[in-house]
Amino acid sequence: MASSVQQPWLLLLIVVLPAVAANPIFDENYAPTWGADGYHLVDQGIEVRITMDRNSGAGFGSKLSYGSGFFHMRIKIPGGYTAGVVTAYYLSSDPDSGNHDEVDFEFLGNVDGKPITLQTNVFVNGHGDREQRLGLWFDPAADFHDYRILWNPYQLVVFVDEVPIRVMRNMTGRVPEYEFPAKRMRLRASMWDGSGWATDGGRTKIDWNRAPFTAAFRGFGVDACANTSATPCGSPDLWWNARRYRRLSAQQRAAYENVKNTYMNYDYCTDKDRFANGNVPPECSYD
């Protein structure tokens, strides 16, 4: 059963993060990328629904690419038996393969009665395998929650509602072989069949008799430096690059440590089987 994050932390964190626009319209900043047949992707203006069945899933992406920003989306993922179903919200450079940069939210479905896993991952120049997984302190299928990515020249922070769940500092130029996302990226969202790996390492598959599976998305405003911007994306004049967004506050750090200690069930940085020689990636020493 889901447990709760300490409420005093949430009250402290709320004053730190910016307000999200109330009702942005989907097609102002986004467009369907696949499955736009009126059933698998339904655009209701302030809400988009993606449905997956045996025939297809669907996806959408931002019209522009961005070089920094504070990105957000409110998402309600499918509930019930969702083993093998992957609902994704992520940033990815063009093309989204090869030597690309990427920052992922991936919700990994499960069987009835077992919690959904949230996996995050970061790719830099095509180098991924930076998975972190956690069990959330709420049911993400019961209601909408806010999923945010702060990406600026100083740090990458992944938030669930107001709580930081992942931090990657930018130490490039100071630490040898350190990697940090630097390519312009688009916002993307999709639902697809991850039966080969998503649930119990791929042992539990999608049950198509339980389809269709539907996720809903809201909050289509974008606070970011677009490829059309005359202002350099690293400029301190952009509010998400200001000093207060360059490091976690003490309250955010406490909340982040609580997530790592209480809810995280896999962290590539502590995987002794993968790094038996003790040579973990350099970013693991600087979060």
PDB file of C-alpha atoms in Angstrom:
ATOM      1  CA  MET A   1       0.000   0.000   0.000  1.00  0.00           C
ATOM      2  CA  ALA A   2       1.251   3.491  -0.795  1.00  0.00           C
ATOM      3  CA  SER A   3       2.525   5.551   2.120  1.00  0.00           C
ATOM      4  CA  SER A   4       2.836   9.310   2.441  1.00  0.00           C
ATOM      5  CA  VAL A   5       5.779  11.688   2.242  1.00  0.00           C
ATOM      6  CA  GLN A   6       6.085  13.891   5.322  1.00  0.00           C
ATOM      7  CA  GLN A   7       3.655  16.750   4.839  1.00  0.00           C
ATOM      8  CA  PRO A   8       5.894  19.463   6.393  1.00  0.00           C
ATOM      9  CA  TRP A   9       8.417  18.842   3.591  1.00  0.00           C
ATOM     10  CA  LEU A  10       5.715  19.364   1.008  1.00  0.00           C
ATOM     11  CA  LEU A  11       4.645  22.633   2.592  1.00  0.00           C
ATOM     12  CA  LEU A  12       8.228  23.873   2.518  1.00  0.00           C
ATOM     13  CA  LEU A  13       8.799  22.748  -1.045  1.00  0.00           C
ATOM     14  CA  ILE A  14       5.658  24.294  -2.483  1.00  0.00           C
ATOM     15  CA  VAL A  15       7.016  27.806  -2.013  1.00  0.00           C
ATOM     16  CA  VAL A  16      10.195  26.938  -3.948  1.00  0.00           C
ATOM     17  CA  LEU A  17       8.738  25.686  -7.205  1.00  0.00           C
ATOM     18  CA  PRO A  18       7.027  27.957  -9.746  1.00  0.00           C
ATOM     19  CA  ALA A  19       3.310  27.874 -10.374  1.00  0.00           C
ATOM     20  CA  VAL A  20       2.115  25.875 -13.380  1.00  0.00           C
ATOM     21  CA  ALA A  21      -0.266  27.491 -15.848  1.00  0.00           C
ATOM     22  CA  ALA A  22      -3.854  26.439 -15.249  1.00  0.00           C
ATOM     23  CA  ASN A  23      -5.303  25.306 -18.592  1.00  0.00           C
ATOM     24  CA  PRO A  24      -2.912  25.438 -21.566  1.00  0.00           C
ATOM     25  CA  ILE A  25      -4.314  23.986 -24.798  1.00  0.00           C
ATOM     26  CA  PHE A  26      -2.601  20.929 -26.281  1.00  0.00           C
ATOM     27  CA  ASP A  27      -2.080  22.134 -29.839  1.00  0.00           C
ATOM     28  CA  GLU A  28      -0.420  25.391 -28.771  1.00  0.00           C
ATOM     29  CA  ASN A  29       2.817  23.559 -28.024  1.00  0.00           C
ATOM     30  CA  TYR A  30       2.272  19.906 -28.966  1.00  0.00           C
ATOM     31  CA  ALA A  31       1.212  17.682 -31.849  1.00  0.00           C
ATOM     32  CA  PRO A  32       0.509  13.946 -32.236  1.00  0.00           C
ATOM     33  CA  THR A  33       3.454  11.870 -33.440  1.00  0.00           C
ATOM     34  CA  TRP A  34       1.733   8.512 -33.970  1.00  0.00           C
ATOM     35  CA  GLY A  35      -1.590   6.797 -33.324  1.00  0.00           C
ATOM     36  CA  ALA A  36      -3.602   9.947 -34.105  1.00  0.00           C
ATOM     37  CA  ASP A  37      -6.666   8.114 -35.406  1.00  0.00           C
ATOM     38  CA  GLY A  38      -9.257   9.682 -33.115  1.00  0.00           C
ATOM     39  CA  TYR A  39      -9.314   6.646 -30.838  1.00  0.00           C
ATOM     40  CA  HIS A  40      -5.750   5.860 -29.729  1.00  0.00           C
ATOM     41  CA  LEU A  41      -5.077   9.582 -29.220  1.00  0.00           C
ATOM     42  CA  VAL A  42      -7.978  11.868 -28.310  1.00  0.00           C
ATOM     43  CA  ASP A  43      -7.324  15.609 -28.058  1.00  0.00           C
ATOM     44  CA  GLN A  44      -9.836  17.313 -25.738  1.00  0.00           C
ATOM     45  CA  GLY A  45      -8.031  20.641 -25.653  1.00  0.00           C
ATOM     46  CA  ILE A  46      -6.894  20.833 -22.040  1.00  0.00           C
ATOM     47  CA  GLU A  47      -6.588  17.034 -21.800  1.00  0.00           C
ATOM     48  CA  VAL A  48      -5.229  14.354 -24.115  1.00  0.00           C
ATOM     49  CA  ARG A  49      -5.973  10.669 -23.715  1.00  0.00           C
ATOM     50  CA  ILE A  50      -3.687   7.971 -25.084  1.00  0.00           C
ATOM     51  CA  THR A  51      -5.074   4.457 -25.465  1.00  0.00           C
ATOM     52  CA  MET A  52      -3.224   1.242 -26.258  1.00  0.00           C
ATOM     53  CA  ASP A  53      -4.769  -1.985 -27.469  1.00  0.00           C
ATOM     54  CA  ARG A  54      -3.529  -4.894 -29.552  1.00  0.00           C
ATOM     55  CA  ASN A  55      -3.632  -2.733 -32.699  1.00  0.00           C
ATOM     56  CA  SER A  56      -1.711   0.343 -31.607  1.00  0.00           C
ATOM     57  CA  GLY A  57      -0.576   2.737 -28.924  1.00  0.00           C
ATOM     58  CA  ALA A  58      -0.003   6.459 -29.460  1.00  0.00           C
ATOM     59  CA  GLY A  59       2.299   9.345 -28.736  1.00  0.00           C
ATOM     60  CA  PHE A  60       2.750  13.099 -28.980  1.00  0.00           C
ATOM     61  CA  GLY A  61       5.612  15.570 -28.846  1.00  0.00           C
ATOM     62  CA  SER A  62       6.397  19.250 -28.574  1.00  0.00           C
ATOM     63  CA  LYS A  63       6.491  21.276 -31.767  1.00  0.00           C
ATOM     64  CA  LEU A  64       9.756  22.947 -30.737  1.00  0.00           C
ATOM     65  CA  SER A  65      12.989  21.736 -29.196  1.00  0.00           C
ATOM     66  CA  TYR A  66      14.499  23.336 -26.097  1.00  0.00           C
ATOM     67  CA  GLY A  67      17.924  24.001 -24.626  1.00  0.00           C
ATOM     68  CA  SER A  68      16.938  24.496 -20.969  1.00  0.00           C
ATOM     69  CA  GLY A  69      13.779  24.895 -18.937  1.00  0.00           C
ATOM     70  CA  PHE A  70      11.436  23.710 -16.201  1.00  0.00           C
ATOM     71  CA  PHE A  71       9.201  21.148 -17.907  1.00  0.00           C
ATOM     72  CA  HIS A  72       6.021  19.730 -16.461  1.00  0.00           C
ATOM     73  CA  MET A  73       3.071  17.487 -17.227  1.00  0.00           C
ATOM     74  CA  ARG A  74       0.117  16.284 -15.159  1.00  0.00           C
ATOM     75  CA  ILE A  75      -0.452  12.586 -15.796  1.00  0.00           C
ATOM     76  CA  LYS A  76      -2.895   9.904 -14.721  1.00  0.00           C
ATOM     77  CA  ILE A  77      -1.728   6.473 -15.807  1.00  0.00           C
ATOM     78  CA  PRO A  78      -3.843   3.366 -16.466  1.00  0.00           C
ATOM     79  CA  GLY A  79      -4.841   1.283 -13.447  1.00  0.00           C
ATOM     80  CA  GLY A  80      -5.748  -2.325 -12.787  1.00  0.00           C
ATOM     81  CA  TYR A  81      -3.852  -5.067 -14.587  1.00  0.00           C
ATOM     82  CA  THR A  82      -1.226  -3.175 -16.590  1.00  0.00           C
ATOM     83  CA  ALA A  83       1.689  -5.632 -16.622  1.00  0.00           C
ATOM     84  CA  GLY A  84       3.960  -4.903 -19.596  1.00  0.00           C
ATOM     85  CA  VAL A  85       2.422  -1.466 -20.216  1.00  0.00           C
ATOM     86  CA  VAL A  86       4.879   1.441 -20.294  1.00  0.00           C
ATOM     87  CA  THR A  87       3.564   5.000 -20.016  1.00  0.00           C
ATOM     88  CA  ALA A  88       6.353   7.460 -20.795  1.00  0.00           C
ATOM     89  CA  TYR A  89       6.943  11.193 -20.507  1.00  0.00           C
ATOM     90  CA  TYR A  90      10.415  12.349 -21.473  1.00  0.00           C
ATOM     91  CA  LEU A  91      12.802  14.792 -23.079  1.00  0.00           C
ATOM     92  CA  SER A  92      14.756  13.565 -26.106  1.00  0.00           C
ATOM     93  CA  SER A  93      16.973  15.138 -28.714  1.00  0.00           C
ATOM     94  CA  ASP A  94      16.502  14.688 -32.478  1.00  0.00           C
ATOM     95  CA  PRO A  95      16.850  12.032 -33.646  1.00  0.00           C
ATOM     96  CA  ASP A  96      15.894  10.065 -30.524  1.00  0.00           C
ATOM     97  CA  SER A  97      18.362   7.256 -31.262  1.00  0.00           C
ATOM     98  CA  GLY A  98      22.106   6.872 -31.654  1.00  0.00           C
ATOM     99  CA  ASN A  99      24.073   9.670 -29.978  1.00  0.00           C
ATOM    100  CA  HIS A 100      21.020  11.295 -28.435  1.00  0.00           C
ATOM    101  CA  ASP A 101      20.361  12.918 -25.050  1.00  0.00           C
ATOM    102  CA  GLU A 102      17.263  11.871 -23.129  1.00  0.00           C
ATOM    103  CA  VAL A 103      15.622  12.219 -19.709  1.00  0.00           C
ATOM    104  CA  ASP A 104      12.848   9.713 -18.957  1.00  0.00           C
ATOM    105  CA  PHE A 105       9.849   9.178 -16.744  1.00  0.00           C
ATOM    106  CA  GLU A 106       8.680   5.597 -17.398  1.00  0.00           C
ATOM    107  CA  PHE A 107       5.745   4.141 -15.468  1.00  0.00           C
ATOM    108  CA  LEU A 108       6.033   0.354 -15.492  1.00  0.00           C
ATOM    109  CA  GLY A 109       2.691  -1.404 -15.137  1.00  0.00           C
ATOM    110  CA  ASN A 110       1.997  -4.360 -12.875  1.00  0.00           C
ATOM    111  CA  VAL A 111      -0.531  -7.066 -12.075  1.00  0.00           C
ATOM    112  CA  ASP A 112      -3.641  -6.411  -9.994  1.00  0.00           C
ATOM    113  CA  GLY A 113      -2.839  -5.519  -6.411  1.00  0.00           C
ATOM    114  CA  LYS A 114       0.845  -4.731  -6.958  1.00  0.00           C
ATOM    115  CA  PRO A 115       2.209  -1.177  -7.175  1.00  0.00           C
ATOM    116  CA  ILE A 116       3.388   0.537 -10.327  1.00  0.00           C
ATOM    117  CA  THR A 117       7.104   1.276 -10.554  1.00  0.00           C
ATOM    118  CA  LEU A 118       8.419   4.651 -11.680  1.00  0.00           C
ATOM    119  CA  GLN A 119      11.702   4.340 -13.558  1.00  0.00           C
ATOM    120  CA  THR A 120      13.823   7.334 -14.515  1.00  0.00           C
ATOM    121  CA  ASN A 121      16.775   7.207 -16.874  1.00  0.00           C
ATOM    122  CA  VAL A 122      19.247   9.649 -18.420  1.00  0.00           C
ATOM    123  CA  PHE A 123      21.042   9.298 -21.746  1.00  0.00           C
ATOM    124  CA  VAL A 124      23.980  11.469 -22.795  1.00  0.00           C
ATOM    125  CA  ASN A 125      25.461  11.041 -26.288  1.00  0.00           C
ATOM    126  CA  GLY A 126      23.592   7.748 -26.540  1.00  0.00           C
ATOM    127  CA  HIS A 127      24.980   6.448 -23.237  1.00  0.00           C
ATOM    128  CA  GLY A 128      22.123   5.329 -21.000  1.00  0.00           C
ATOM    129  CA  ASP A 129      21.865   2.531 -18.444  1.00  0.00           C
ATOM    130  CA  ARG A 130      21.364   5.097 -15.676  1.00  0.00           C
ATOM    131  CA  GLU A 131      18.153   3.576 -14.359  1.00  0.00           C
ATOM    132  CA  GLN A 132      16.683   4.442 -10.998  1.00  0.00           C
ATOM    133  CA  ARG A 133      13.400   2.876  -9.848  1.00  0.00           C
ATOM    134  CA  LEU A 134      11.095   3.685  -6.974  1.00  0.00           C
ATOM    135  CA  GLY A 135       7.718   2.855  -5.570  1.00  0.00           C
ATOM    136  CA  LEU A 136       5.634   5.996  -5.264  1.00  0.00           C
ATOM    137  CA  TRP A 137       3.943   7.129  -2.039  1.00  0.00           C
ATOM    138  CA  PHE A 138       0.585   7.299  -3.854  1.00  0.00           C
ATOM    139  CA  ASP A 139      -1.292   5.422  -6.563  1.00  0.00           C
ATOM    140  CA  PRO A 140      -0.458   7.223  -9.851  1.00  0.00           C
ATOM    141  CA  ALA A 141      -3.518   5.669 -11.489  1.00  0.00           C
ATOM    142  CA  ALA A 142      -5.961   7.139  -8.950  1.00  0.00           C
ATOM    143  CA  ASP A 143      -5.551  10.796  -9.895  1.00  0.00           C
ATOM    144  CA  PHE A 144      -3.409  13.309 -11.777  1.00  0.00           C
ATOM    145  CA  HIS A 145       0.017  14.183 -10.403  1.00  0.00           C
ATOM    146  CA  ASP A 146       2.651  16.655 -11.534  1.00  0.00           C
ATOM    147  CA  TYR A 147       5.865  15.310 -13.082  1.00  0.00           C
ATOM    148  CA  ARG A 148       8.585  17.906 -13.683  1.00  0.00           C
ATOM    149  CA  ILE A 149      12.099  18.170 -15.052  1.00  0.00           C
ATOM    150  CA  LEU A 150      14.366  21.101 -14.199  1.00  0.00           C
ATOM    151  CA  TRP A 151      17.202  21.223 -16.732  1.00  0.00           C
ATOM    152  CA  ASN A 152      19.625  24.121 -16.745  1.00  0.00           C
ATOM    153  CA  PRO A 153      23.411  24.554 -17.128  1.00  0.00           C
ATOM    154  CA  TYR A 154      23.901  23.712 -13.441  1.00  0.00           C
ATOM    155  CA  GLN A 155      21.778  20.671 -12.707  1.00  0.00           C
ATOM    156  CA  LEU A 156      19.107  18.244 -13.828  1.00  0.00           C
ATOM    157  CA  VAL A 157      16.401  17.592 -11.227  1.00  0.00           C
ATOM    158  CA  VAL A 158      13.426  15.261 -11.650  1.00  0.00           C
ATOM    159  CA  PHE A 159      10.394  16.004  -9.469  1.00  0.00           C
ATOM    160  CA  VAL A 160       7.221  14.154  -8.562  1.00  0.00           C
ATOM    161  CA  ASP A 161       4.796  16.862  -7.505  1.00  0.00           C
ATOM    162  CA  GLU A 162       7.054  19.100  -5.348  1.00  0.00           C
ATOM    163  CA  VAL A 163       9.448  16.337  -4.308  1.00  0.00           C
ATOM    164  CA  PRO A 164      12.860  15.886  -5.995  1.00  0.00           C
ATOM    165  CA  ILE A 165      13.442  12.210  -6.785  1.00  0.00           C
ATOM    166  CA  ARG A 166      16.580  12.436  -8.932  1.00  0.00           C
ATOM    167  CA  VAL A 167      19.472  14.897  -9.150  1.00  0.00           C
ATOM    168  CA  MET A 168      22.337  15.103 -11.640  1.00  0.00           C
ATOM    169  CA  ARG A 169      24.752  17.995 -11.244  1.00  0.00           C
ATOM    170  CA  ASN A 170      26.630  19.392 -14.226  1.00  0.00           C
ATOM    171  CA  MET A 171      30.298  18.774 -13.503  1.00  0.00           C
ATOM    172  CA  THR A 172      31.481  18.691 -17.109  1.00  0.00           C
ATOM    173  CA  GLY A 173      34.833  20.410 -17.539  1.00  0.00           C
ATOM    174  CA  ARG A 174      35.658  19.805 -13.877  1.00  0.00           C
ATOM    175  CA  VAL A 175      35.425  15.999 -13.591  1.00  0.00           C
ATOM    176  CA  PRO A 176      37.050  13.742 -16.233  1.00  0.00           C
ATOM    177  CA  GLU A 177      34.631  11.713 -18.403  1.00  0.00           C
ATOM    178  CA  TYR A 178      31.636  13.402 -16.780  1.00  0.00           C
ATOM    179  CA  GLU A 179      28.537  13.499 -19.009  1.00  0.00           C
ATOM    180  CA  PHE A 180      25.566  15.871 -18.790  1.00  0.00           C
ATOM    181  CA  PRO A 181      22.702  16.424 -21.279  1.00  0.00           C
ATOM    182  CA  ALA A 182      23.490  19.370 -23.564  1.00  0.00           C
ATOM    183  CA  LYS A 183      21.620  18.750 -26.829  1.00  0.00           C
ATOM    184  CA  ARG A 184      18.349  20.521 -27.555  1.00  0.00           C
ATOM    185  CA  MET A 185      15.473  18.210 -26.689  1.00  0.00           C
ATOM    186  CA  ARG A 186      11.776  17.859 -27.386  1.00  0.00           C
ATOM    187  CA  LEU A 187       9.108  16.872 -24.882  1.00  0.00           C
ATOM    188  CA  ARG A 188       7.469  13.575 -25.772  1.00  0.00           C
ATOM    189  CA  ALA A 189       4.856  11.237 -24.301  1.00  0.00           C
ATOM    190  CA  SER A 190       3.697   7.783 -25.358  1.00  0.00           C
ATOM    191  CA  MET A 191       2.309   4.424 -24.311  1.00  0.00           C
ATOM    192  CA  TRP A 192       3.762   1.210 -25.643  1.00  0.00           C
ATOM    193  CA  ASP A 193       4.230  -2.527 -25.135  1.00  0.00           C
ATOM    194  CA  GLY A 194       7.182  -3.191 -22.847  1.00  0.00           C
ATOM    195  CA  SER A 195       6.385  -6.860 -22.236  1.00  0.00           C
ATOM    196  CA  GLY A 196       9.987  -7.833 -22.910  1.00  0.00           C
ATOM    197  CA  TRP A 197      11.325  -6.083 -19.782  1.00  0.00           C
ATOM    198  CA  ALA A 198       8.909  -3.803 -17.903  1.00  0.00           C
ATOM    199  CA  THR A 199       7.296  -6.184 -15.366  1.00  0.00           C
ATOM    200  CA  ASP A 200       9.236  -8.829 -13.432  1.00  0.00           C
ATOM    201  CA  GLY A 201      12.106  -8.502 -15.882  1.00  0.00           C
ATOM    202  CA  GLY A 202       9.814  -9.446 -18.766  1.00  0.00           C
ATOM    203  CA  ARG A 203       8.395 -12.583 -17.161  1.00  0.00           C
ATOM    204  CA  THR A 204       4.905 -11.063 -16.862  1.00  0.00           C
ATOM    205  CA  LYS A 205       3.437  -9.895 -20.176  1.00  0.00           C
ATOM    206  CA  ILE A 206       0.591  -7.719 -21.330  1.00  0.00           C
ATOM    207  CA  ASP A 207      -2.787  -9.436 -21.132  1.00  0.00           C
ATOM    208  CA  TRP A 208      -4.550  -8.072 -24.198  1.00  0.00           C
ATOM    209  CA  ASN A 209      -7.851  -9.373 -22.829  1.00  0.00           C
ATOM    210  CA  ARG A 210      -7.529  -6.558 -20.240  1.00  0.00           C
ATOM    211  CA  ALA A 211      -7.073  -3.896 -22.906  1.00  0.00           C
ATOM    212  CA  PRO A 212      -7.628  -1.100 -23.709  1.00  0.00           C
ATOM    213  CA  PHE A 213      -5.213   0.757 -21.426  1.00  0.00           C
ATOM    214  CA  THR A 214      -5.674   4.532 -21.209  1.00  0.00           C
ATOM    215  CA  ALA A 215      -3.529   7.334 -19.782  1.00  0.00           C
ATOM    216  CA  ALA A 216      -4.525  10.995 -19.526  1.00  0.00           C
ATOM    217  CA  PHE A 217      -2.283  14.076 -19.783  1.00  0.00           C
ATOM    218  CA  ARG A 218      -2.873  17.697 -18.782  1.00  0.00           C
ATOM    219  CA  GLY A 219      -0.836  20.863 -18.363  1.00  0.00           C
ATOM    220  CA  PHE A 220       0.545  21.679 -21.792  1.00  0.00           C
ATOM    221  CA  GLY A 221       2.359  24.909 -21.015  1.00  0.00           C
ATOM    222  CA  VAL A 222       6.118  24.938 -21.610  1.00  0.00           C
ATOM    223  CA  ASP A 223       8.496  27.072 -19.536  1.00  0.00           C
ATOM    224  CA  ALA A 224      11.664  26.629 -21.551  1.00  0.00           C
ATOM    225  CA  CYS A 225      14.207  28.140 -23.955  1.00  0.00           C
ATOM    226  CA  ALA A 226      13.002  27.208 -27.437  1.00  0.00           C
ATOM    227  CA  ASN A 227      15.104  26.847 -30.579  1.00  0.00           C
ATOM    228  CA  THR A 228      13.441  30.077 -31.758  1.00  0.00           C
ATOM    229  CA  SER A 229      14.617  32.062 -28.705  1.00  0.00           C
ATOM    230  CA  ALA A 230      16.870  35.081 -29.156  1.00  0.00           C
ATOM    231  CA  THR A 231      18.099  34.635 -25.575  1.00  0.00           C
ATOM    232  CA  PRO A 232      20.923  32.101 -25.019  1.00  0.00           C
ATOM    233  CA  CYS A 233      19.526  29.090 -23.175  1.00  0.00           C
ATOM    234  CA  GLY A 234      22.154  29.407 -20.452  1.00  0.00           C
ATOM    235  CA  SER A 235      21.337  33.049 -19.743  1.00  0.00           C
ATOM    236  CA  PRO A 236      20.738  33.990 -16.083  1.00  0.00           C
ATOM    237  CA  ASP A 237      17.894  36.180 -17.362  1.00  0.00           C
ATOM    238  CA  LEU A 238      15.817  33.005 -17.785  1.00  0.00           C
ATOM    239  CA  TRP A 239      14.138  32.386 -14.433  1.00  0.00           C
ATOM    240  CA  TRP A 240      14.909  28.648 -14.304  1.00  0.00           C
ATOM    241  CA  ASN A 241      18.636  29.505 -14.565  1.00  0.00           C
ATOM    242  CA  ALA A 242      18.532  31.861 -11.579  1.00  0.00           C
ATOM    243  CA  ARG A 243      20.666  31.179  -8.516  1.00  0.00           C
ATOM    244  CA  ARG A 244      17.828  29.557  -6.551  1.00  0.00           C
ATOM    245  CA  TYR A 245      17.566  26.818  -9.212  1.00  0.00           C
ATOM    246  CA  ARG A 246      21.281  25.980  -9.339  1.00  0.00           C
ATOM    247  CA  ARG A 247      21.339  23.739  -6.251  1.00  0.00           C
ATOM    248  CA  LEU A 248      18.732  22.037  -4.099  1.00  0.00           C
ATOM    249  CA  SER A 249      17.631  23.983  -1.049  1.00  0.00           C
ATOM    250  CA  ALA A 250      18.147  22.391   2.362  1.00  0.00           C
ATOM    251  CA  GLN A 251      14.467  21.420   2.458  1.00  0.00           C
ATOM    252  CA  GLN A 252      14.609  19.887  -1.004  1.00  0.00           C
ATOM    253  CA  ARG A 253      17.787  18.001  -0.102  1.00  0.00           C
ATOM    254  CA  ALA A 254      16.054  16.506   2.957  1.00  0.00           C
ATOM    255  CA  ALA A 255      13.076  15.422   0.860  1.00  0.00           C
ATOM    256  CA  TYR A 256      15.379  13.943  -1.789  1.00  0.00           C
ATOM    257  CA  GLU A 257      17.336  11.943   0.784  1.00  0.00           C
ATOM    258  CA  ASN A 258      14.060  10.633   2.196  1.00  0.00           C
ATOM    259  CA  VAL A 259      13.008   9.420  -1.252  1.00  0.00           C
ATOM    260  CA  LYS A 260      16.330   7.652  -1.792  1.00  0.00           C
ATOM    261  CA  ASN A 261      16.248   6.009   1.631  1.00  0.00           C
ATOM    262  CA  THR A 262      12.547   5.128   1.755  1.00  0.00           C
ATOM    263  CA  TYR A 263      11.146   4.656  -1.755  1.00  0.00           C
ATOM    264  CA  MET A 264      14.003   3.910  -4.161  1.00  0.00           C
ATOM    265  CA  ASN A 265      14.387   0.180  -4.799  1.00  0.00           C
ATOM    266  CA  TYR A 266      17.030   0.269  -7.533  1.00  0.00           C
ATOM    267  CA  ASP A 267      19.869   2.681  -8.265  1.00  0.00           C
ATOM    268  CA  TYR A 268      22.435   1.911 -10.954  1.00  0.00           C
ATOM    269  CA  CYS A 269      25.056   3.699  -8.864  1.00  0.00           C
ATOM    270  CA  THR A 270      24.824   1.043  -6.138  1.00  0.00           C
ATOM    271  CA  ASP A 271      24.533  -1.993  -8.438  1.00  0.00           C
ATOM    272  CA  LYS A 272      27.514  -4.087  -7.355  1.00  0.00           C
ATOM    273  CA  ASP A 273      26.897  -6.666 -10.092  1.00  0.00           C
ATOM    274  CA  ARG A 274      27.209  -4.036 -12.809  1.00  0.00           C
ATOM    275  CA  PHE A 275      30.200  -2.314 -11.251  1.00  0.00           C
ATOM    276  CA  ALA A 276      31.986  -5.205  -9.563  1.00  0.00           C
ATOM    277  CA  ASN A 277      35.301  -3.393  -9.928  1.00  0.00           C
ATOM    278  CA  GLY A 278      33.947  -0.417  -8.004  1.00  0.00           C
ATOM    279  CA  ASN A 279      34.347   1.969 -10.960  1.00  0.00           C
ATOM    280  CA  VAL A 280      30.910   3.552 -10.876  1.00  0.00           C
ATOM    281  CA  PRO A 281      30.075   6.358 -13.348  1.00  0.00           C
ATOM    282  CA  PRO A 282      31.471   9.712 -12.185  1.00  0.00           C
ATOM    283  CA  GLU A 283      28.074  11.380 -11.708  1.00  0.00           C
ATOM    284  CA  CYS A 284      27.285   8.929  -8.907  1.00  0.00           C
ATOM    285  CA  SER A 285      29.642  10.865  -6.622  1.00  0.00           C
ATOM    286  CA  TYR A 286      28.072  14.278  -7.220  1.00  0.00           C
ATOM    287  CA  ASP A 287      24.285  14.171  -6.719  1.00  0.00           C
TER     288      ASP A 287
END
